[in-house]
């Protein structure tokens, strides 16, 4: 891989977008490598992922403007589809993905972070959808995910004005869950990923699917989605061990960490 590094530490994986000469901007090659990286994650052993950008200035500075500048309408639509397909893969990936946003998260950078389950950022992070200033709409899901995450009114304001927001404002509007000094960000993301990895993996995956699938349908259907996934956890070794431990009278055993299994 030229633009992506993938490392594992125990049960977590860290994906780093690394294209320093363009502040980690997403061209077709980078998008292709991100997709390939996700396709190759060992889901038998890895339980949570962290997605970040190389360096301490930029997470991802957007889709590649040079590549987009000469596209026809049809090619523009295809480029949007390419990004959307990759980001949808991240959004629906079986295990949680945490975006550690370590600097610029503009356009496609903000959009890829929004396809992750959880976003945390460094104090120097800057979020925005500057596309209308470039004569285009956000094209990798920004018009759809930003209103779902921060609400319609604020999303329309950010998209129509192309204003960027700093980390504290991103936290205030709920775009990120927490802000850290740059040097603490990756460790914080790994700590969260490890905390997720310690829980029952079948249950964590079912939670992600229940939340995602439930949000796409009305409440009557959504609770059925939950019921099915809730039911699917029963009779698993993790459910038996998790509940068995709780019911154990011996305090020592009760507090014992259950060696949860993957599916
Ligand atoms: N595409 C291609 N190259 C980019 C890029 C991008 N999105 N963002 C930065 N770069 C390149 C610059 O062209 C520059 O390359 P050279 O050194 O070869 O000139 C290099 O990265 C460093 O950038 P700057 O010199 O501009 O760095 P800076 O610190 O002065 O500014 C910045 C940083 C504010 C992020 C500025 O680079 C910038 O505004 N970038 C563009 C941000 C943007 O508009 N993103 C949205 C793209 S559209 C999109 O994403 C559509 C979609 O929804 C799919």
mmCIF file of C-alpha atoms and ligand atoms in Angstrom:
data_model
loop_
_atom_site.group_PDB
_atom_site.id
_atom_site.type_symbol
_atom_site.label_atom_id
_atom_site.label_comp_id
_atom_site.label_asym_id
_atom_site.label_seq_id
_atom_site.Cartn_x
_atom_site.Cartn_y
_atom_site.Cartn_z
ATOM 1 C CA UNK A 1 0.000 0.000 0.000
ATOM 2 C CA UNK A 2 1.270 3.453 -0.878
ATOM 3 C CA UNK A 3 -1.108 5.640 1.130
ATOM 4 C CA UNK A 4 -2.423 3.537 4.006
ATOM 5 C CA UNK A 5 -0.710 1.947 6.952
ATOM 6 C CA UNK A 6 -2.490 -0.675 8.983
ATOM 7 C CA UNK A 7 -1.210 -1.845 12.344
ATOM 8 C CA UNK A 8 -2.749 -4.083 14.944
ATOM 9 C CA UNK A 9 -2.271 -3.968 18.709
ATOM 10 C CA UNK A 10 -3.906 -6.946 20.370
ATOM 11 C CA UNK A 11 -7.575 -6.867 19.424
ATOM 12 C CA UNK A 12 -7.628 -3.400 17.852
ATOM 13 C CA UNK A 13 -6.519 -2.147 14.442
ATOM 14 C CA UNK A 14 -5.212 1.312 13.538
ATOM 15 C CA UNK A 15 -5.694 2.560 9.972
ATOM 16 C CA UNK A 16 -3.659 5.647 9.042
ATOM 17 C CA UNK A 17 -4.222 7.645 5.866
ATOM 18 C CA UNK A 18 -0.773 8.779 4.806
ATOM 19 C CA UNK A 19 -0.453 11.139 1.856
ATOM 20 C CA UNK A 20 1.536 14.012 3.356
ATOM 21 C CA UNK A 21 2.115 15.998 0.172
ATOM 22 C CA UNK A 22 -1.634 16.617 -0.162
ATOM 23 C CA UNK A 23 -2.530 16.761 3.558
ATOM 24 C CA UNK A 24 -3.955 13.225 3.246
ATOM 25 C CA UNK A 25 -6.498 14.278 0.568
ATOM 26 C CA UNK A 26 -8.531 11.456 -0.921
ATOM 27 C CA UNK A 27 -7.886 10.623 -4.569
ATOM 28 C CA UNK A 28 -9.114 7.440 -6.274
ATOM 29 C CA UNK A 29 -5.981 5.541 -5.296
ATOM 30 C CA UNK A 30 -6.355 6.450 -1.601
ATOM 31 C CA UNK A 31 -10.042 5.506 -1.666
ATOM 32 C CA UNK A 32 -9.144 2.169 -3.273
ATOM 33 C CA UNK A 33 -6.539 1.440 -0.604
ATOM 34 C CA UNK A 34 -8.932 2.347 2.222
ATOM 35 C CA UNK A 35 -11.441 -0.108 0.793
ATOM 36 C CA UNK A 36 -8.828 -2.826 0.429
ATOM 37 C CA UNK A 37 -7.639 -2.253 3.996
ATOM 38 C CA UNK A 38 -11.151 -2.681 5.407
ATOM 39 C CA UNK A 39 -11.664 -5.771 3.213
ATOM 40 C CA UNK A 40 -8.573 -7.335 4.764
ATOM 41 C CA UNK A 41 -9.289 -6.665 8.446
ATOM 42 C CA UNK A 42 -9.141 -9.966 10.312
ATOM 43 C CA UNK A 43 -12.620 -9.974 11.828
ATOM 44 C CA UNK A 44 -11.884 -13.190 13.736
ATOM 45 C CA UNK A 45 -9.428 -11.317 15.942
ATOM 46 C CA UNK A 46 -9.960 -7.556 15.627
ATOM 47 C CA UNK A 47 -12.849 -6.020 17.572
ATOM 48 C CA UNK A 48 -12.547 -2.263 17.003
ATOM 49 C CA UNK A 49 -10.712 0.049 14.607
ATOM 50 C CA UNK A 50 -9.198 3.515 14.856
ATOM 51 C CA UNK A 51 -9.008 5.646 11.690
ATOM 52 C CA UNK A 52 -6.613 8.596 11.677
ATOM 53 C CA UNK A 53 -4.407 10.736 9.431
ATOM 54 C CA UNK A 54 -0.604 10.798 9.358
ATOM 55 C CA UNK A 55 1.169 13.835 10.802
ATOM 56 C CA UNK A 56 -0.080 16.433 13.258
ATOM 57 C CA UNK A 57 -1.664 18.938 10.865
ATOM 58 C CA UNK A 58 -4.286 17.112 8.870
ATOM 59 C CA UNK A 59 -6.696 14.245 9.307
ATOM 60 C CA UNK A 60 -7.943 14.436 5.698
ATOM 61 C CA UNK A 61 -8.071 17.748 3.750
ATOM 62 C CA UNK A 62 -10.925 16.554 1.545
ATOM 63 C CA UNK A 63 -11.381 14.841 -1.769
ATOM 64 C CA UNK A 64 -8.545 15.551 -4.181
ATOM 65 C CA UNK A 65 -9.357 18.845 -5.895
ATOM 66 C CA UNK A 66 -6.776 18.297 -8.639
ATOM 67 C CA UNK A 67 -8.342 14.981 -9.619
ATOM 68 C CA UNK A 68 -11.875 16.403 -9.502
ATOM 69 C CA UNK A 69 -11.083 19.566 -11.457
ATOM 70 C CA UNK A 70 -11.421 18.022 -14.926
ATOM 71 C CA UNK A 71 -14.217 15.515 -14.324
ATOM 72 C CA UNK A 72 -17.298 15.412 -16.561
ATOM 73 C CA UNK A 73 -20.792 15.187 -15.008
ATOM 74 C CA UNK A 74 -20.779 11.397 -15.414
ATOM 75 C CA UNK A 75 -17.263 11.076 -14.022
ATOM 76 C CA UNK A 76 -18.191 13.364 -11.111
ATOM 77 C CA UNK A 77 -21.137 11.144 -10.270
ATOM 78 C CA UNK A 78 -18.939 8.037 -10.498
ATOM 79 C CA UNK A 79 -16.316 9.649 -8.219
ATOM 80 C CA UNK A 80 -19.081 10.450 -5.703
ATOM 81 C CA UNK A 81 -20.268 6.863 -5.875
ATOM 82 C CA UNK A 82 -16.755 5.551 -5.331
ATOM 83 C CA UNK A 83 -16.388 7.638 -2.152
ATOM 84 C CA UNK A 84 -19.899 6.838 -0.991
ATOM 85 C CA UNK A 85 -19.393 3.088 -1.476
ATOM 86 C CA UNK A 86 -16.180 3.130 0.560
ATOM 87 C CA UNK A 87 -17.685 5.291 3.324
ATOM 88 C CA UNK A 88 -20.805 3.124 3.467
ATOM 89 C CA UNK A 89 -18.506 0.122 3.911
ATOM 90 C CA UNK A 90 -16.973 1.894 6.918
ATOM 91 C CA UNK A 91 -20.391 2.872 8.302
ATOM 92 C CA UNK A 92 -21.748 -0.668 8.023
ATOM 93 C CA UNK A 93 -18.484 -2.406 8.907
ATOM 94 C CA UNK A 94 -19.289 -5.170 11.409
ATOM 95 C CA UNK A 95 -17.105 -3.736 14.186
ATOM 96 C CA UNK A 96 -16.975 -0.155 15.560
ATOM 97 C CA UNK A 97 -14.687 2.392 13.898
ATOM 98 C CA UNK A 98 -13.430 5.410 15.873
ATOM 99 C CA UNK A 99 -12.202 8.454 13.928
ATOM 100 C CA UNK A 100 -9.251 10.132 15.656
ATOM 101 C CA UNK A 101 -9.409 13.479 13.867
ATOM 102 C CA UNK A 102 -5.955 15.003 14.246
ATOM 103 C CA UNK A 103 -6.237 18.228 12.229
ATOM 104 C CA UNK A 104 -8.048 19.350 9.049
ATOM 105 C CA UNK A 105 -11.260 17.414 8.435
ATOM 106 C CA UNK A 106 -12.604 19.330 5.467
ATOM 107 C CA UNK A 107 -15.018 18.157 2.777
ATOM 108 C CA UNK A 108 -14.343 14.466 2.252
ATOM 109 C CA UNK A 109 -12.313 14.534 5.489
ATOM 110 C CA UNK A 110 -15.300 15.598 7.545
ATOM 111 C CA UNK A 111 -17.373 13.101 5.575
ATOM 112 C CA UNK A 112 -15.136 10.092 6.202
ATOM 113 C CA UNK A 113 -15.104 10.934 9.919
ATOM 114 C CA UNK A 114 -18.921 10.971 9.858
ATOM 115 C CA UNK A 115 -19.015 7.480 8.357
ATOM 116 C CA UNK A 116 -17.203 6.271 11.484
ATOM 117 C CA UNK A 117 -19.205 5.296 14.569
ATOM 118 C CA UNK A 118 -17.536 7.774 16.931
ATOM 119 C CA UNK A 119 -15.398 10.880 16.404
ATOM 120 C CA UNK A 120 -12.863 12.323 18.812
ATOM 121 C CA UNK A 121 -10.449 15.084 17.821
ATOM 122 C CA UNK A 122 -7.350 17.068 18.710
ATOM 123 C CA UNK A 123 -7.479 20.716 19.789
ATOM 124 C CA UNK A 124 -6.214 21.841 16.368
ATOM 125 C CA UNK A 125 -8.924 19.994 14.430
ATOM 126 C CA UNK A 126 -10.953 21.996 11.929
ATOM 127 C CA UNK A 127 -14.182 20.670 10.466
ATOM 128 C CA UNK A 128 -16.151 21.958 7.511
ATOM 129 C CA UNK A 129 -17.825 21.333 4.202
ATOM 130 C CA UNK A 130 -16.211 23.917 1.892
ATOM 131 C CA UNK A 131 -17.644 22.419 -1.312
ATOM 132 C CA UNK A 132 -20.015 25.242 -2.336
ATOM 133 C CA UNK A 133 -16.961 27.510 -2.501
ATOM 134 C CA UNK A 134 -15.570 25.087 -5.090
ATOM 135 C CA UNK A 135 -18.790 25.021 -7.110
ATOM 136 C CA UNK A 136 -19.945 21.565 -6.007
ATOM 137 C CA UNK A 137 -22.045 19.942 -3.297
ATOM 138 C CA UNK A 138 -20.526 17.748 -0.598
ATOM 139 C CA UNK A 139 -20.237 14.453 -2.483
ATOM 140 C CA UNK A 140 -19.172 11.741 -0.052
ATOM 141 C CA UNK A 141 -22.263 11.781 2.178
ATOM 142 C CA UNK A 142 -21.982 15.229 3.782
ATOM 143 C CA UNK A 143 -25.475 16.392 2.837
ATOM 144 C CA UNK A 144 -26.895 13.233 4.412
ATOM 145 C CA UNK A 145 -24.762 12.466 7.466
ATOM 146 C CA UNK A 146 -24.104 15.989 8.762
ATOM 147 C CA UNK A 147 -27.836 16.763 9.314
ATOM 148 C CA UNK A 148 -28.312 13.340 10.886
ATOM 149 C CA UNK A 149 -25.470 13.945 13.344
ATOM 150 C CA UNK A 150 -25.792 17.641 14.266
ATOM 151 C CA UNK A 151 -29.357 18.452 13.162
ATOM 152 C CA UNK A 152 -30.764 19.941 9.973
ATOM 153 C CA UNK A 153 -30.522 23.656 10.812
ATOM 154 C CA UNK A 154 -26.879 23.666 11.874
ATOM 155 C CA UNK A 155 -25.895 21.355 9.006
ATOM 156 C CA UNK A 156 -27.567 23.627 6.452
ATOM 157 C CA UNK A 157 -25.790 26.634 7.946
ATOM 158 C CA UNK A 158 -22.372 24.947 7.729
ATOM 159 C CA UNK A 159 -22.937 23.570 4.229
ATOM 160 C CA UNK A 160 -24.481 26.749 2.707
ATOM 161 C CA UNK A 161 -21.954 29.141 4.266
ATOM 162 C CA UNK A 162 -18.952 26.776 3.965
ATOM 163 C CA UNK A 163 -17.814 28.022 7.402
ATOM 164 C CA UNK A 164 -15.265 25.833 9.138
ATOM 165 C CA UNK A 165 -15.644 25.066 12.824
ATOM 166 C CA UNK A 166 -12.902 24.484 15.359
ATOM 167 C CA UNK A 167 -12.695 21.580 17.792
ATOM 168 C CA UNK A 168 -14.578 23.311 20.643
ATOM 169 C CA UNK A 169 -17.517 24.193 18.370
ATOM 170 C CA UNK A 170 -17.477 20.666 16.867
ATOM 171 C CA UNK A 171 -17.775 19.369 20.438
ATOM 172 C CA UNK A 172 -20.536 21.861 21.278
ATOM 173 C CA UNK A 173 -22.686 20.825 18.294
ATOM 174 C CA UNK A 174 -22.120 17.106 18.914
ATOM 175 C CA UNK A 175 -19.977 16.392 15.881
ATOM 176 C CA UNK A 176 -17.233 15.010 18.145
ATOM 177 C CA UNK A 177 -17.525 13.249 21.473
ATOM 178 C CA UNK A 178 -14.345 14.668 23.028
ATOM 179 C CA UNK A 179 -11.367 16.946 22.363
ATOM 180 C CA UNK A 180 -7.784 16.082 23.396
ATOM 181 C CA UNK A 181 -4.358 17.696 23.130
ATOM 182 C CA UNK A 182 -2.819 16.442 19.882
ATOM 183 C CA UNK A 183 -0.253 14.251 21.667
ATOM 184 C CA UNK A 184 -2.970 12.468 23.675
ATOM 185 C CA UNK A 185 -5.471 11.856 20.868
ATOM 186 C CA UNK A 186 -4.288 8.537 19.483
ATOM 187 C CA UNK A 187 -3.871 7.003 22.928
ATOM 188 C CA UNK A 188 -7.378 8.156 23.837
ATOM 189 C CA UNK A 189 -8.756 6.556 20.667
ATOM 190 C CA UNK A 190 -6.892 3.320 21.347
ATOM 191 C CA UNK A 191 -8.084 3.312 24.945
ATOM 192 C CA UNK A 192 -11.693 3.626 23.773
ATOM 193 C CA UNK A 193 -11.162 0.908 21.137
ATOM 194 C CA UNK A 194 -9.658 -1.404 23.787
ATOM 195 C CA UNK A 195 -12.590 -0.751 26.098
ATOM 196 C CA UNK A 196 -14.960 -1.774 23.301
ATOM 197 C CA UNK A 197 -12.785 -4.819 22.543
ATOM 198 C CA UNK A 198 -13.143 -6.068 26.128
ATOM 199 C CA UNK A 199 -16.908 -6.434 25.751
ATOM 200 C CA UNK A 200 -18.740 -9.347 24.173
ATOM 201 C CA UNK A 201 -18.004 -9.018 20.431
ATOM 202 C CA UNK A 202 -21.240 -10.579 19.217
ATOM 203 C CA UNK A 203 -23.183 -8.141 21.393
ATOM 204 C CA UNK A 204 -21.120 -5.109 20.284
ATOM 205 C CA UNK A 205 -21.645 -5.992 16.614
ATOM 206 C CA UNK A 206 -25.360 -6.502 17.225
ATOM 207 C CA UNK A 207 -25.554 -3.062 18.926
ATOM 208 C CA UNK A 208 -23.937 -1.383 15.919
ATOM 209 C CA UNK A 209 -26.319 -3.116 13.525
ATOM 210 C CA UNK A 210 -29.343 -2.369 15.712
ATOM 211 C CA UNK A 211 -28.508 1.348 15.916
ATOM 212 C CA UNK A 212 -27.684 1.695 12.205
ATOM 213 C CA UNK A 213 -30.554 -0.388 10.841
ATOM 214 C CA UNK A 214 -33.059 1.042 13.326
ATOM 215 C CA UNK A 215 -32.284 4.614 12.312
ATOM 216 C CA UNK A 216 -33.205 3.799 8.690
ATOM 217 C CA UNK A 217 -36.777 2.736 9.484
ATOM 218 C CA UNK A 218 -39.743 3.953 11.550
ATOM 219 C CA UNK A 219 -39.999 3.158 15.267
ATOM 220 C CA UNK A 220 -42.387 0.196 14.833
ATOM 221 C CA UNK A 221 -39.906 -1.506 12.533
ATOM 222 C CA UNK A 222 -36.940 -0.280 14.545
ATOM 223 C CA UNK A 223 -37.966 -2.052 17.713
ATOM 224 C CA UNK A 224 -38.390 -5.269 15.718
ATOM 225 C CA UNK A 225 -34.827 -4.800 14.449
ATOM 226 C CA UNK A 226 -33.746 -4.542 18.086
ATOM 227 C CA UNK A 227 -35.785 -7.570 19.185
ATOM 228 C CA UNK A 228 -34.192 -9.774 16.525
ATOM 229 C CA UNK A 229 -30.662 -8.681 17.379
ATOM 230 C CA UNK A 230 -31.341 -8.914 21.126
ATOM 231 C CA UNK A 231 -32.610 -12.466 20.581
ATOM 232 C CA UNK A 232 -29.593 -13.352 18.454
ATOM 233 C CA UNK A 233 -27.311 -12.852 21.479
ATOM 234 C CA UNK A 234 -28.987 -15.584 23.514
ATOM 235 C CA UNK A 235 -27.516 -19.077 23.693
ATOM 236 C CA UNK A 236 -24.132 -17.647 22.725
ATOM 237 C CA UNK A 237 -21.167 -18.557 24.896
ATOM 238 C CA UNK A 238 -20.674 -14.878 25.678
ATOM 239 C CA UNK A 239 -24.213 -14.450 26.975
ATOM 240 C CA UNK A 240 -23.955 -17.581 29.088
ATOM 241 C CA UNK A 241 -20.552 -16.587 30.478
ATOM 242 C CA UNK A 242 -21.460 -12.912 30.953
ATOM 243 C CA UNK A 243 -24.688 -13.578 32.814
ATOM 244 C CA UNK A 244 -23.315 -16.657 34.565
ATOM 245 C CA UNK A 245 -20.507 -14.596 36.035
ATOM 246 C CA UNK A 246 -22.920 -11.959 37.285
ATOM 247 C CA UNK A 247 -25.098 -14.553 38.937
ATOM 248 C CA UNK A 248 -22.093 -16.235 40.551
ATOM 249 C CA UNK A 249 -22.276 -15.769 44.320
ATOM 250 C CA UNK A 250 -18.510 -15.784 44.697
ATOM 251 C CA UNK A 251 -17.483 -12.081 44.530
ATOM 252 C CA UNK A 252 -14.094 -12.917 42.998
ATOM 253 C CA UNK A 253 -15.658 -14.871 40.158
ATOM 254 C CA UNK A 254 -18.421 -12.309 39.743
ATOM 255 C CA UNK A 255 -15.875 -9.635 38.899
ATOM 256 C CA UNK A 256 -13.769 -11.899 36.698
ATOM 257 C CA UNK A 257 -13.306 -10.621 33.149
ATOM 258 C CA UNK A 258 -15.086 -12.972 30.770
ATOM 259 C CA UNK A 259 -12.877 -14.164 27.890
ATOM 260 C CA UNK A 260 -15.463 -13.189 25.304
ATOM 261 C CA UNK A 261 -15.449 -15.014 21.964
ATOM 262 C CA UNK A 262 -15.721 -13.715 18.428
ATOM 263 C CA UNK A 263 -18.551 -15.003 16.272
HETATM 264 N N1 LIG B 1 -6.980 18.191 -2.736
HETATM 265 C C1 LIG B 1 -5.753 18.183 -3.328
HETATM 266 N N2 LIG B 1 -4.651 18.727 -2.759
HETATM 267 C C2 LIG B 1 -4.804 19.298 -1.556
HETATM 268 C C3 LIG B 1 -6.038 19.330 -0.880
HETATM 269 C C4 LIG B 1 -7.162 18.743 -1.516
HETATM 270 N N3 LIG B 1 -8.375 18.681 -0.945
HETATM 271 N N4 LIG B 1 -5.879 19.987 0.299
HETATM 272 C C5 LIG B 1 -4.588 20.323 0.361
HETATM 273 N N5 LIG B 1 -3.923 19.918 -0.750
HETATM 274 C C6 LIG B 1 -2.507 20.111 -1.092
HETATM 275 C C7 LIG B 1 -2.210 21.536 -1.534
HETATM 276 O O1 LIG B 1 -2.544 21.713 -2.906
HETATM 277 C C8 LIG B 1 -0.729 21.636 -1.248
HETATM 278 O O2 LIG B 1 -0.060 20.998 -2.284
HETATM 279 P P1 LIG B 1 1.299 21.700 -2.892
HETATM 280 O O3 LIG B 1 2.243 21.767 -1.720
HETATM 281 O O4 LIG B 1 1.715 20.770 -3.970
HETATM 282 O O5 LIG B 1 0.887 23.053 -3.348
HETATM 283 C C9 LIG B 1 -0.563 20.785 0.001
HETATM 284 O O6 LIG B 1 -1.712 19.940 0.078
HETATM 285 C C10 LIG B 1 -0.507 21.615 1.263
HETATM 286 O O7 LIG B 1 -1.642 22.446 1.280
HETATM 287 P P2 LIG B 1 -1.581 24.023 1.541
HETATM 288 O O8 LIG B 1 -0.287 24.583 1.064
HETATM 289 O O9 LIG B 1 -2.833 24.616 0.978
HETATM 290 O O10 LIG B 1 -1.593 24.043 3.137
HETATM 291 P P3 LIG B 1 -2.166 25.190 4.082
HETATM 292 O O11 LIG B 1 -1.729 24.825 5.450
HETATM 293 O O12 LIG B 1 -1.809 26.530 3.554
HETATM 294 O O13 LIG B 1 -3.745 25.058 3.963
HETATM 295 C C11 LIG B 1 -5.848 23.877 3.931
HETATM 296 C C12 LIG B 1 -4.379 23.898 4.429
HETATM 297 C C13 LIG B 1 -6.636 24.997 4.588
HETATM 298 C C14 LIG B 1 -6.414 22.516 4.343
HETATM 299 C C15 LIG B 1 -5.853 24.040 2.401
HETATM 300 O O14 LIG B 1 -4.944 23.119 1.826
HETATM 301 C C16 LIG B 1 -7.193 23.786 1.811
HETATM 302 O O15 LIG B 1 -8.076 24.630 1.870
HETATM 303 N N6 LIG B 1 -7.390 22.582 1.192
HETATM 304 C C17 LIG B 1 -8.603 22.250 0.527
HETATM 305 C C18 LIG B 1 -9.699 21.920 1.501
HETATM 306 C C19 LIG B 1 -10.995 21.628 0.786
HETATM 307 O O16 LIG B 1 -11.554 22.467 0.131
HETATM 308 N N7 LIG B 1 -11.488 20.392 0.919
HETATM 309 C C20 LIG B 1 -12.711 19.962 0.294
HETATM 310 C C21 LIG B 1 -12.438 19.352 -1.028
HETATM 311 S S1 LIG B 1 -13.926 19.070 -1.950
HETATM 312 C C22 LIG B 1 -14.548 17.612 -1.372
HETATM 313 O O17 LIG B 1 -14.074 17.026 -0.436
HETATM 314 C C23 LIG B 1 -15.726 17.111 -2.164
HETATM 315 C C24 LIG B 1 -16.458 15.961 -1.577
HETATM 316 O O18 LIG B 1 -17.284 16.107 -0.700
HETATM 317 C C25 LIG B 1 -16.281 14.645 -2.126
#
